[in-house]
């Protein structure tokens, strides 16, 4: 599948693309909720990348948190932008693409790190597999 280093690079690059230009808004007149969304999204992405690069024991938790935050932030953003009659079709299209790519990357990260690493049912129950010696 995809290596953890490649996944870390993808998450880091996508965070820079999606949030890099908005970091300046943290000091501007944005609402507290918008500032929190940007800050939390960046922080969670950085922690997920660090966990992937260092192969930390808390990697599963970091990537699962990244996935949940990405889906929540971009899901709510997509609903908000699409439902705003004052937003232009181009603005809506750009934000919809950002949401789709962000959620897709979060699902990929979840699958690669969390779902793929879970032991099978026999191992969860403590039973030995035929190859255990």
Short mmCIF file of N, CA, C and O in Angstrom, two decimals:
data_model
loop_
_atom_site.label_atom_id
_atom_site.label_comp_id
_atom_site.label_asym_id
_atom_site.label_seq_id
_atom_site.Cartn_x
_atom_site.Cartn_y
_atom_site.Cartn_z
N UNK A 1 0.85 -1.18 0.00
CA UNK A 1 0.00 0.00 0.00
C UNK A 1 0.89 1.24 0.00
O UNK A 1 1.85 1.29 -0.72
N UNK A 2 0.61 2.20 0.82
CA UNK A 2 1.34 3.47 0.87
C UNK A 2 2.17 3.50 2.16
O UNK A 2 1.70 3.08 3.21
N UNK A 3 3.40 3.99 2.06
CA UNK A 3 4.26 4.03 3.24
C UNK A 3 3.83 5.16 4.17
O UNK A 3 3.18 6.12 3.75
N UNK A 4 4.23 5.03 5.42
CA UNK A 4 3.89 6.05 6.40
C UNK A 4 4.58 7.37 6.08
O UNK A 4 4.04 8.44 6.33
N UNK A 5 5.79 7.31 5.51
CA UNK A 5 6.51 8.53 5.15
C UNK A 5 5.78 9.27 4.02
O UNK A 5 5.66 10.49 4.04
N UNK A 6 5.32 8.52 3.03
CA UNK A 6 4.59 9.14 1.92
C UNK A 6 3.29 9.73 2.44
O UNK A 6 2.91 10.85 2.08
N UNK A 7 2.60 9.00 3.30
CA UNK A 7 1.35 9.50 3.89
C UNK A 7 1.61 10.77 4.69
O UNK A 7 0.86 11.74 4.59
N UNK A 8 2.69 10.79 5.47
CA UNK A 8 3.05 11.99 6.25
C UNK A 8 3.31 13.17 5.32
O UNK A 8 2.85 14.29 5.59
N UNK A 9 4.02 12.92 4.22
CA UNK A 9 4.30 14.00 3.26
C UNK A 9 3.01 14.52 2.63
O UNK A 9 2.84 15.73 2.47
N UNK A 10 2.10 13.61 2.27
CA UNK A 10 0.82 14.04 1.69
C UNK A 10 0.01 14.89 2.66
O UNK A 10 -0.54 15.92 2.28
N UNK A 11 -0.06 14.46 3.91
CA UNK A 11 -0.81 15.21 4.92
C UNK A 11 -0.17 16.59 5.12
O UNK A 11 -0.87 17.61 5.18
N UNK A 12 1.15 16.63 5.22
CA UNK A 12 1.85 17.91 5.44
C UNK A 12 1.64 18.85 4.26
O UNK A 12 1.33 20.04 4.45
N UNK A 13 1.79 18.33 3.04
CA UNK A 13 1.60 19.19 1.86
C UNK A 13 0.16 19.66 1.75
O UNK A 13 -0.08 20.83 1.44
N UNK A 14 -0.79 18.79 2.01
CA UNK A 14 -2.19 19.19 1.89
C UNK A 14 -2.57 20.22 2.96
O UNK A 14 -3.31 21.15 2.70
N UNK A 15 -2.04 20.05 4.18
CA UNK A 15 -2.29 21.04 5.23
C UNK A 15 -1.73 22.40 4.82
O UNK A 15 -2.37 23.43 5.04
N UNK A 16 -0.56 22.39 4.20
CA UNK A 16 0.04 23.65 3.75
C UNK A 16 -0.80 24.29 2.64
O UNK A 16 -1.01 25.50 2.63
N UNK A 17 -1.31 23.46 1.73
CA UNK A 17 -2.14 23.98 0.64
C UNK A 17 -3.46 24.53 1.16
O UNK A 17 -3.88 25.63 0.81
N UNK A 18 -4.13 23.76 1.99
CA UNK A 18 -5.47 24.16 2.43
C UNK A 18 -5.46 25.25 3.49
O UNK A 18 -6.34 26.10 3.50
N UNK A 19 -4.49 25.22 4.39
CA UNK A 19 -4.52 26.16 5.51
C UNK A 19 -3.41 27.21 5.48
O UNK A 19 -3.48 28.21 6.18
N UNK A 20 -2.37 26.98 4.68
CA UNK A 20 -1.23 27.90 4.66
C UNK A 20 -1.61 29.34 4.40
O UNK A 20 -1.14 30.26 5.07
N UNK A 21 -2.47 29.57 3.44
CA UNK A 21 -2.88 30.93 3.12
C UNK A 21 -3.83 31.54 4.13
O UNK A 21 -4.02 32.75 4.17
N UNK A 22 -4.39 30.69 4.97
CA UNK A 22 -5.36 31.18 5.95
C UNK A 22 -4.75 31.46 7.31
O UNK A 22 -5.43 31.97 8.19
N UNK A 23 -3.48 31.11 7.51
CA UNK A 23 -2.84 31.33 8.81
C UNK A 23 -2.89 32.81 9.19
O UNK A 23 -3.09 33.15 10.35
N UNK A 24 -2.74 33.70 8.22
CA UNK A 24 -2.82 35.13 8.50
C UNK A 24 -4.16 35.54 9.08
O UNK A 24 -4.25 36.55 9.78
N UNK A 25 -5.19 34.76 8.79
CA UNK A 25 -6.51 35.09 9.33
C UNK A 25 -6.60 34.88 10.84
O UNK A 25 -7.50 35.41 11.48
N UNK A 26 -5.66 34.13 11.39
CA UNK A 26 -5.67 33.91 12.84
C UNK A 26 -5.50 35.21 13.61
O UNK A 26 -5.95 35.34 14.74
N UNK A 27 -4.85 36.18 13.00
CA UNK A 27 -4.65 37.47 13.66
C UNK A 27 -5.62 38.53 13.16
O UNK A 27 -5.61 39.65 13.64
N UNK A 28 -6.44 38.18 12.20
CA UNK A 28 -7.37 39.13 11.61
C UNK A 28 -8.70 39.20 12.34
O UNK A 28 -8.80 38.86 13.52
N UNK A 29 -9.71 39.60 11.61
CA UNK A 29 -11.04 39.80 12.19
C UNK A 29 -11.94 38.58 12.06
O UNK A 29 -13.16 38.70 12.16
N UNK A 30 -11.37 37.42 11.82
CA UNK A 30 -12.17 36.20 11.72
C UNK A 30 -12.86 35.92 13.05
O UNK A 30 -12.41 36.35 14.11
N UNK A 31 -13.93 35.14 12.99
CA UNK A 31 -14.62 34.75 14.21
C UNK A 31 -13.74 33.80 15.01
O UNK A 31 -12.81 33.18 14.47
N UNK A 32 -14.05 33.67 16.28
CA UNK A 32 -13.31 32.75 17.14
C UNK A 32 -13.44 31.31 16.61
O UNK A 32 -12.47 30.55 16.64
N UNK A 33 -14.60 30.96 16.11
CA UNK A 33 -14.81 29.61 15.58
C UNK A 33 -13.92 29.36 14.36
O UNK A 33 -13.33 28.29 14.23
N UNK A 34 -13.82 30.32 13.47
CA UNK A 34 -12.96 30.17 12.29
C UNK A 34 -11.50 30.05 12.70
O UNK A 34 -10.76 29.22 12.16
N UNK A 35 -11.07 30.86 13.66
CA UNK A 35 -9.70 30.78 14.15
C UNK A 35 -9.43 29.42 14.79
O UNK A 35 -8.38 28.82 14.56
N UNK A 36 -10.37 28.94 15.57
CA UNK A 36 -10.21 27.64 16.22
C UNK A 36 -10.15 26.51 15.19
O UNK A 36 -9.33 25.59 15.32
N UNK A 37 -10.97 26.59 14.17
CA UNK A 37 -10.98 25.56 13.13
C UNK A 37 -9.63 25.49 12.42
O UNK A 37 -9.10 24.41 12.19
N UNK A 38 -9.07 26.63 12.09
CA UNK A 38 -7.78 26.67 11.42
C UNK A 38 -6.69 26.14 12.35
O UNK A 38 -5.89 25.28 11.96
N UNK A 39 -6.65 26.64 13.57
CA UNK A 39 -5.61 26.25 14.51
C UNK A 39 -5.67 24.76 14.85
O UNK A 39 -4.64 24.08 14.84
N UNK A 40 -6.86 24.25 15.14
CA UNK A 40 -7.00 22.84 15.48
C UNK A 40 -6.64 21.96 14.29
O UNK A 40 -5.94 20.95 14.44
N UNK A 41 -7.10 22.32 13.11
CA UNK A 41 -6.79 21.54 11.91
C UNK A 41 -5.29 21.45 11.68
O UNK A 41 -4.76 20.37 11.38
N UNK A 42 -4.59 22.56 11.80
CA UNK A 42 -3.14 22.57 11.61
C UNK A 42 -2.43 21.77 12.70
O UNK A 42 -1.52 20.99 12.41
N UNK A 43 -2.83 21.96 13.94
CA UNK A 43 -2.20 21.26 15.05
C UNK A 43 -2.37 19.74 14.92
O UNK A 43 -1.41 18.98 15.07
N UNK A 44 -3.58 19.31 14.61
CA UNK A 44 -3.84 17.88 14.48
C UNK A 44 -3.06 17.30 13.30
O UNK A 44 -2.52 16.19 13.38
N UNK A 45 -2.95 18.02 12.21
CA UNK A 45 -2.18 17.55 11.05
C UNK A 45 -0.70 17.42 11.42
O UNK A 45 -0.05 16.43 11.06
N UNK A 46 -0.16 18.40 12.14
CA UNK A 46 1.25 18.35 12.54
C UNK A 46 1.51 17.15 13.46
O UNK A 46 2.50 16.43 13.30
N UNK A 47 0.62 16.91 14.41
CA UNK A 47 0.78 15.78 15.32
C UNK A 47 0.69 14.46 14.55
O UNK A 47 1.48 13.53 14.79
N UNK A 48 -0.24 14.36 13.60
CA UNK A 48 -0.36 13.14 12.80
C UNK A 48 0.91 12.90 11.98
O UNK A 48 1.42 11.78 11.92
N UNK A 49 1.44 13.95 11.37
CA UNK A 49 2.67 13.83 10.58
C UNK A 49 3.83 13.39 11.48
O UNK A 49 4.59 12.48 11.13
N UNK A 50 3.96 14.02 12.64
CA UNK A 50 5.03 13.65 13.57
C UNK A 50 4.92 12.19 13.99
O UNK A 50 5.92 11.47 14.06
N UNK A 51 3.70 11.74 14.26
CA UNK A 51 3.52 10.35 14.68
C UNK A 51 3.87 9.38 13.55
O UNK A 51 4.41 8.30 13.80
N UNK A 52 3.58 9.75 12.32
CA UNK A 52 3.90 8.88 11.18
C UNK A 52 5.40 8.83 10.93
O UNK A 52 5.94 7.78 10.59
N UNK A 53 6.08 9.95 11.07
CA UNK A 53 7.52 9.99 10.80
C UNK A 53 8.34 9.33 11.89
O UNK A 53 9.41 8.78 11.63
N UNK A 54 7.87 9.38 13.12
CA UNK A 54 8.62 8.81 14.23
C UNK A 54 8.16 7.41 14.60
O UNK A 54 8.77 6.77 15.45
N UNK A 55 7.10 6.95 13.96
CA UNK A 55 6.51 5.64 14.27
C UNK A 55 6.19 5.53 15.77
O UNK A 55 6.45 4.52 16.42
N UNK A 56 5.64 6.60 16.29
CA UNK A 56 5.31 6.67 17.71
C UNK A 56 4.22 5.66 18.08
O UNK A 56 3.41 5.27 17.25
N UNK A 57 4.22 5.27 19.33
CA UNK A 57 3.20 4.32 19.80
C UNK A 57 1.81 4.93 19.72
O UNK A 57 0.84 4.21 19.60
N UNK A 58 1.71 6.23 19.78
CA UNK A 58 0.41 6.91 19.75
C UNK A 58 -0.01 7.27 18.34
O UNK A 58 -0.92 8.04 18.12
N UNK A 59 0.64 6.65 17.34
CA UNK A 59 0.35 6.92 15.93
C UNK A 59 -1.12 6.65 15.59
O UNK A 59 -1.76 7.44 14.91
N UNK A 60 -1.67 5.54 16.08
CA UNK A 60 -3.07 5.23 15.79
C UNK A 60 -4.00 6.33 16.28
O UNK A 60 -4.89 6.77 15.57
N UNK A 61 -3.77 6.78 17.50
CA UNK A 61 -4.61 7.82 18.08
C UNK A 61 -4.46 9.14 17.31
O UNK A 61 -5.45 9.82 17.03
N UNK A 62 -3.23 9.49 16.97
CA UNK A 62 -2.99 10.74 16.25
C UNK A 62 -3.66 10.74 14.88
O UNK A 62 -4.30 11.71 14.48
N UNK A 63 -3.53 9.64 14.15
CA UNK A 63 -4.11 9.56 12.81
C UNK A 63 -5.63 9.46 12.89
O UNK A 63 -6.34 10.07 12.08
N UNK A 64 -6.15 8.73 13.86
CA UNK A 64 -7.60 8.65 14.02
C UNK A 64 -8.17 10.03 14.35
O UNK A 64 -9.21 10.44 13.81
N UNK A 65 -7.48 10.78 15.20
CA UNK A 65 -7.91 12.14 15.54
C UNK A 65 -7.86 13.04 14.31
O UNK A 65 -8.78 13.82 14.05
N UNK A 66 -6.79 12.92 13.53
CA UNK A 66 -6.68 13.68 12.29
C UNK A 66 -7.86 13.39 11.36
O UNK A 66 -8.46 14.30 10.80
N UNK A 67 -8.19 12.12 11.22
CA UNK A 67 -9.29 11.73 10.34
C UNK A 67 -10.62 12.30 10.81
O UNK A 67 -11.39 12.86 10.02
N UNK A 68 -10.88 12.20 12.09
CA UNK A 68 -12.15 12.70 12.65
C UNK A 68 -12.23 14.22 12.50
O UNK A 68 -13.26 14.76 12.08
N UNK A 69 -11.15 14.92 12.82
CA UNK A 69 -11.15 16.39 12.71
C UNK A 69 -11.31 16.82 11.25
O UNK A 69 -12.09 17.73 10.95
N UNK A 70 -10.61 16.17 10.34
CA UNK A 70 -10.71 16.53 8.92
C UNK A 70 -12.13 16.34 8.41
O UNK A 70 -12.67 17.21 7.71
N UNK A 71 -12.74 15.22 8.74
CA UNK A 71 -14.11 14.96 8.28
C UNK A 71 -15.07 15.98 8.90
O UNK A 71 -15.95 16.52 8.21
N UNK A 72 -14.91 16.27 10.19
CA UNK A 72 -15.81 17.23 10.85
C UNK A 72 -15.64 18.64 10.29
O UNK A 72 -16.62 19.31 9.97
N UNK A 73 -14.39 19.09 10.16
CA UNK A 73 -14.13 20.45 9.69
C UNK A 73 -14.60 20.62 8.25
O UNK A 73 -15.31 21.58 7.92
N UNK A 74 -14.21 19.70 7.38
CA UNK A 74 -14.55 19.86 5.97
C UNK A 74 -15.99 19.50 5.67
O UNK A 74 -16.60 20.07 4.75
N UNK A 75 -16.56 18.59 6.44
CA UNK A 75 -17.99 18.30 6.26
C UNK A 75 -18.85 19.49 6.61
O UNK A 75 -19.73 19.89 5.85
N UNK A 76 -18.55 20.11 7.76
CA UNK A 76 -19.33 21.29 8.17
C UNK A 76 -19.06 22.47 7.24
O UNK A 76 -19.96 23.25 6.93
N UNK A 77 -17.83 22.59 6.78
CA UNK A 77 -17.48 23.68 5.85
C UNK A 77 -18.23 23.53 4.53
O UNK A 77 -18.74 24.52 3.99
N UNK A 78 -18.26 22.31 4.01
CA UNK A 78 -18.95 22.07 2.74
C UNK A 78 -20.44 22.40 2.86
O UNK A 78 -21.01 23.06 1.98
N UNK A 79 -21.05 21.96 3.94
CA UNK A 79 -22.48 22.25 4.15
C UNK A 79 -22.70 23.76 4.26
O UNK A 79 -23.62 24.30 3.65
N UNK A 80 -21.83 24.43 5.01
CA UNK A 80 -21.96 25.88 5.20
C UNK A 80 -21.79 26.63 3.89
O UNK A 80 -22.59 27.52 3.56
N UNK A 81 -20.74 26.30 3.13
CA UNK A 81 -20.46 27.02 1.88
C UNK A 81 -21.53 26.73 0.83
O UNK A 81 -22.00 27.64 0.15
N UNK A 82 -21.92 25.48 0.70
CA UNK A 82 -22.92 25.13 -0.31
C UNK A 82 -24.28 25.74 0.00
O UNK A 82 -25.06 26.05 -0.91
N UNK A 83 -24.56 25.92 1.29
CA UNK A 83 -25.84 26.49 1.68
C UNK A 83 -25.88 28.01 1.71
O UNK A 83 -26.92 28.60 1.96
N UNK A 84 -24.77 28.65 1.43
CA UNK A 84 -24.69 30.10 1.47
C UNK A 84 -25.05 30.69 0.10
O UNK A 84 -24.28 30.57 -0.85
N UNK A 85 -26.20 31.34 0.01
CA UNK A 85 -26.61 31.88 -1.29
C UNK A 85 -25.73 33.04 -1.78
O UNK A 85 -25.71 33.34 -2.97
N UNK A 86 -24.97 33.65 -0.89
CA UNK A 86 -24.13 34.78 -1.31
C UNK A 86 -22.78 34.33 -1.88
O UNK A 86 -22.05 35.14 -2.44
N UNK A 87 -22.44 33.04 -1.72
CA UNK A 87 -21.17 32.53 -2.26
C UNK A 87 -21.31 32.26 -3.75
O UNK A 87 -22.31 31.72 -4.21
N UNK A 88 -20.26 32.60 -4.50
CA UNK A 88 -20.28 32.38 -5.95
C UNK A 88 -20.13 30.89 -6.26
O UNK A 88 -19.61 30.13 -5.43
N UNK A 89 -20.56 30.46 -7.42
CA UNK A 89 -20.39 29.06 -7.82
C UNK A 89 -18.91 28.64 -7.82
O UNK A 89 -18.59 27.51 -7.43
N UNK A 90 -18.01 29.53 -8.21
CA UNK A 90 -16.58 29.20 -8.21
C UNK A 90 -16.07 28.97 -6.79
O UNK A 90 -15.32 28.03 -6.53
N UNK A 91 -16.48 29.83 -5.87
CA UNK A 91 -16.10 29.69 -4.46
C UNK A 91 -16.61 28.36 -3.91
O UNK A 91 -15.88 27.64 -3.23
N UNK A 92 -17.85 28.03 -4.24
CA UNK A 92 -18.43 26.77 -3.80
C UNK A 92 -17.68 25.58 -4.39
O UNK A 92 -17.40 24.60 -3.69
N UNK A 93 -17.33 25.67 -5.66
CA UNK A 93 -16.62 24.56 -6.33
C UNK A 93 -15.24 24.34 -5.70
O UNK A 93 -14.85 23.20 -5.44
N UNK A 94 -14.52 25.42 -5.46
CA UNK A 94 -13.19 25.30 -4.86
C UNK A 94 -13.27 24.66 -3.48
O UNK A 94 -12.52 23.74 -3.15
N UNK A 95 -14.21 25.12 -2.68
CA UNK A 95 -14.34 24.57 -1.33
C UNK A 95 -14.84 23.12 -1.34
O UNK A 95 -14.47 22.33 -0.48
N UNK A 96 -15.65 22.79 -2.30
CA UNK A 96 -16.10 21.40 -2.42
C UNK A 96 -14.93 20.49 -2.80
O UNK A 96 -14.78 19.40 -2.25
N UNK A 97 -14.08 20.94 -3.71
CA UNK A 97 -12.89 20.16 -4.09
C UNK A 97 -11.95 20.03 -2.88
O UNK A 97 -11.44 18.93 -2.61
N UNK A 98 -11.73 21.11 -2.16
CA UNK A 98 -10.90 21.05 -0.96
C UNK A 98 -11.46 20.04 0.05
O UNK A 98 -10.72 19.26 0.65
N UNK A 99 -12.78 20.06 0.22
CA UNK A 99 -13.42 19.14 1.16
C UNK A 99 -13.27 17.69 0.70
O UNK A 99 -12.94 16.81 1.50
N UNK A 100 -13.50 17.43 -0.57
CA UNK A 100 -13.41 16.06 -1.09
C UNK A 100 -12.00 15.52 -0.95
O UNK A 100 -11.79 14.38 -0.48
N UNK A 101 -11.01 16.31 -1.31
CA UNK A 101 -9.61 15.84 -1.20
C UNK A 101 -9.23 15.66 0.27
O UNK A 101 -8.59 14.66 0.64
N UNK A 102 -9.62 16.58 1.12
CA UNK A 102 -9.28 16.48 2.54
C UNK A 102 -9.91 15.25 3.19
O UNK A 102 -9.24 14.53 3.94
N UNK A 103 -11.17 15.01 2.92
CA UNK A 103 -11.84 13.84 3.49
C UNK A 103 -11.25 12.56 2.90
O UNK A 103 -11.05 11.58 3.62
N UNK A 104 -10.94 12.56 1.62
CA UNK A 104 -10.33 11.38 1.00
C UNK A 104 -8.98 11.06 1.64
O UNK A 104 -8.66 9.89 1.91
N UNK A 105 -8.16 12.08 1.88
CA UNK A 105 -6.86 11.87 2.52
C UNK A 105 -7.04 11.37 3.95
O UNK A 105 -6.31 10.48 4.40
N UNK A 106 -8.03 11.89 4.65
CA UNK A 106 -8.30 11.44 6.02
C UNK A 106 -8.73 9.97 6.04
O UNK A 106 -8.28 9.20 6.88
N UNK A 107 -9.58 9.59 5.09
CA UNK A 107 -10.02 8.19 5.00
C UNK A 107 -8.84 7.28 4.65
O UNK A 107 -8.69 6.20 5.23
N UNK A 108 -7.99 7.72 3.74
CA UNK A 108 -6.80 6.94 3.38
C UNK A 108 -5.89 6.77 4.60
O UNK A 108 -5.41 5.67 4.88
N UNK A 109 -5.66 7.84 5.33
CA UNK A 109 -4.82 7.77 6.53
C UNK A 109 -5.42 6.81 7.55
O UNK A 109 -4.71 5.98 8.14
N UNK A 110 -6.72 6.90 7.76
CA UNK A 110 -7.42 6.01 8.69
C UNK A 110 -7.23 4.55 8.25
O UNK A 110 -6.88 3.69 9.05
N UNK A 111 -7.43 4.29 6.98
CA UNK A 111 -7.32 2.93 6.47
C UNK A 111 -5.89 2.40 6.60
O UNK A 111 -5.67 1.29 7.08
N UNK A 112 -4.91 3.19 6.20
CA UNK A 112 -3.52 2.73 6.21
C UNK A 112 -3.02 2.50 7.63
O UNK A 112 -2.38 1.48 7.91
N UNK A 113 -3.31 3.40 8.53
CA UNK A 113 -2.72 3.31 9.86
C UNK A 113 -3.60 2.59 10.87
O UNK A 113 -3.13 1.74 11.61
N UNK A 114 -4.87 2.90 10.90
CA UNK A 114 -5.73 2.37 11.95
C UNK A 114 -6.36 1.05 11.54
O UNK A 114 -6.19 0.03 12.20
N UNK A 115 -7.05 1.03 10.43
CA UNK A 115 -7.78 -0.17 10.03
C UNK A 115 -6.86 -1.30 9.59
O UNK A 115 -7.11 -2.45 9.89
N UNK A 116 -5.79 -0.99 8.87
CA UNK A 116 -4.92 -2.02 8.35
C UNK A 116 -4.08 -2.67 9.44
O UNK A 116 -3.63 -3.79 9.27
N UNK A 117 -3.86 -2.00 10.53
CA UNK A 117 -3.00 -2.51 11.58
C UNK A 117 -3.75 -3.29 12.66
O UNK A 117 -3.13 -3.82 13.57
N UNK A 118 -5.08 -3.34 12.59
CA UNK A 118 -5.83 -4.06 13.60
C UNK A 118 -5.61 -5.55 13.46
O UNK A 118 -5.61 -6.09 12.36
N UNK A 119 -5.40 -6.25 14.58
CA UNK A 119 -5.22 -7.70 14.48
C UNK A 119 -6.54 -8.38 14.11
O UNK A 119 -7.61 -7.83 14.31
N UNK A 120 -6.43 -9.54 13.56
CA UNK A 120 -7.62 -10.31 13.17
C UNK A 120 -8.39 -10.76 14.40
O UNK A 120 -7.91 -10.66 15.52
N UNK A 121 -9.59 -11.34 14.20
CA UNK A 121 -10.44 -11.75 15.32
C UNK A 121 -9.75 -12.76 16.24
O UNK A 121 -9.90 -12.71 17.45
N UNK A 122 -8.99 -13.69 15.67
CA UNK A 122 -8.34 -14.70 16.50
C UNK A 122 -7.33 -14.06 17.45
O UNK A 122 -7.22 -14.45 18.61
N UNK A 123 -6.60 -13.06 16.97
CA UNK A 123 -5.61 -12.39 17.82
C UNK A 123 -6.27 -11.52 18.86
O UNK A 123 -5.77 -11.40 19.97
N UNK A 124 -7.41 -10.92 18.54
CA UNK A 124 -8.10 -10.08 19.52
C UNK A 124 -8.60 -10.92 20.68
O UNK A 124 -8.64 -10.48 21.81
N UNK A 125 -8.99 -12.15 20.40
CA UNK A 125 -9.52 -13.02 21.44
C UNK A 125 -8.43 -13.77 22.18
O UNK A 125 -8.69 -14.51 23.11
N UNK A 126 -7.19 -13.60 21.73
CA UNK A 126 -6.08 -14.25 22.40
C UNK A 126 -5.81 -15.65 21.88
O UNK A 126 -4.96 -16.36 22.39
N UNK A 127 -6.55 -16.12 20.87
CA UNK A 127 -6.35 -17.45 20.33
C UNK A 127 -5.09 -17.45 19.47
O UNK A 127 -4.72 -16.46 18.88
N UNK A 128 -4.48 -18.60 19.39
CA UNK A 128 -3.28 -18.75 18.57
C UNK A 128 -3.70 -19.07 17.14
O UNK A 128 -4.62 -19.82 16.90
N UNK A 129 -2.99 -18.50 16.20
CA UNK A 129 -3.24 -18.82 14.80
C UNK A 129 -2.42 -20.06 14.44
O UNK A 129 -1.48 -20.43 15.18
N UNK A 130 -2.71 -20.71 13.33
CA UNK A 130 -1.96 -21.90 12.94
C UNK A 130 -0.47 -21.63 12.74
O UNK A 130 0.33 -22.54 12.85
N UNK A 131 -0.09 -20.38 12.46
CA UNK A 131 1.32 -20.07 12.24
C UNK A 131 2.04 -19.66 13.51
O UNK A 131 3.26 -19.50 13.50
N UNK A 132 1.32 -19.46 14.61
CA UNK A 132 1.98 -19.12 15.88
C UNK A 132 2.70 -20.34 16.42
O UNK A 132 2.20 -21.45 16.40
N UNK A 133 3.90 -20.15 16.94
CA UNK A 133 4.66 -21.28 17.51
C UNK A 133 5.14 -20.92 18.88
O UNK A 133 5.42 -19.89 19.25
#
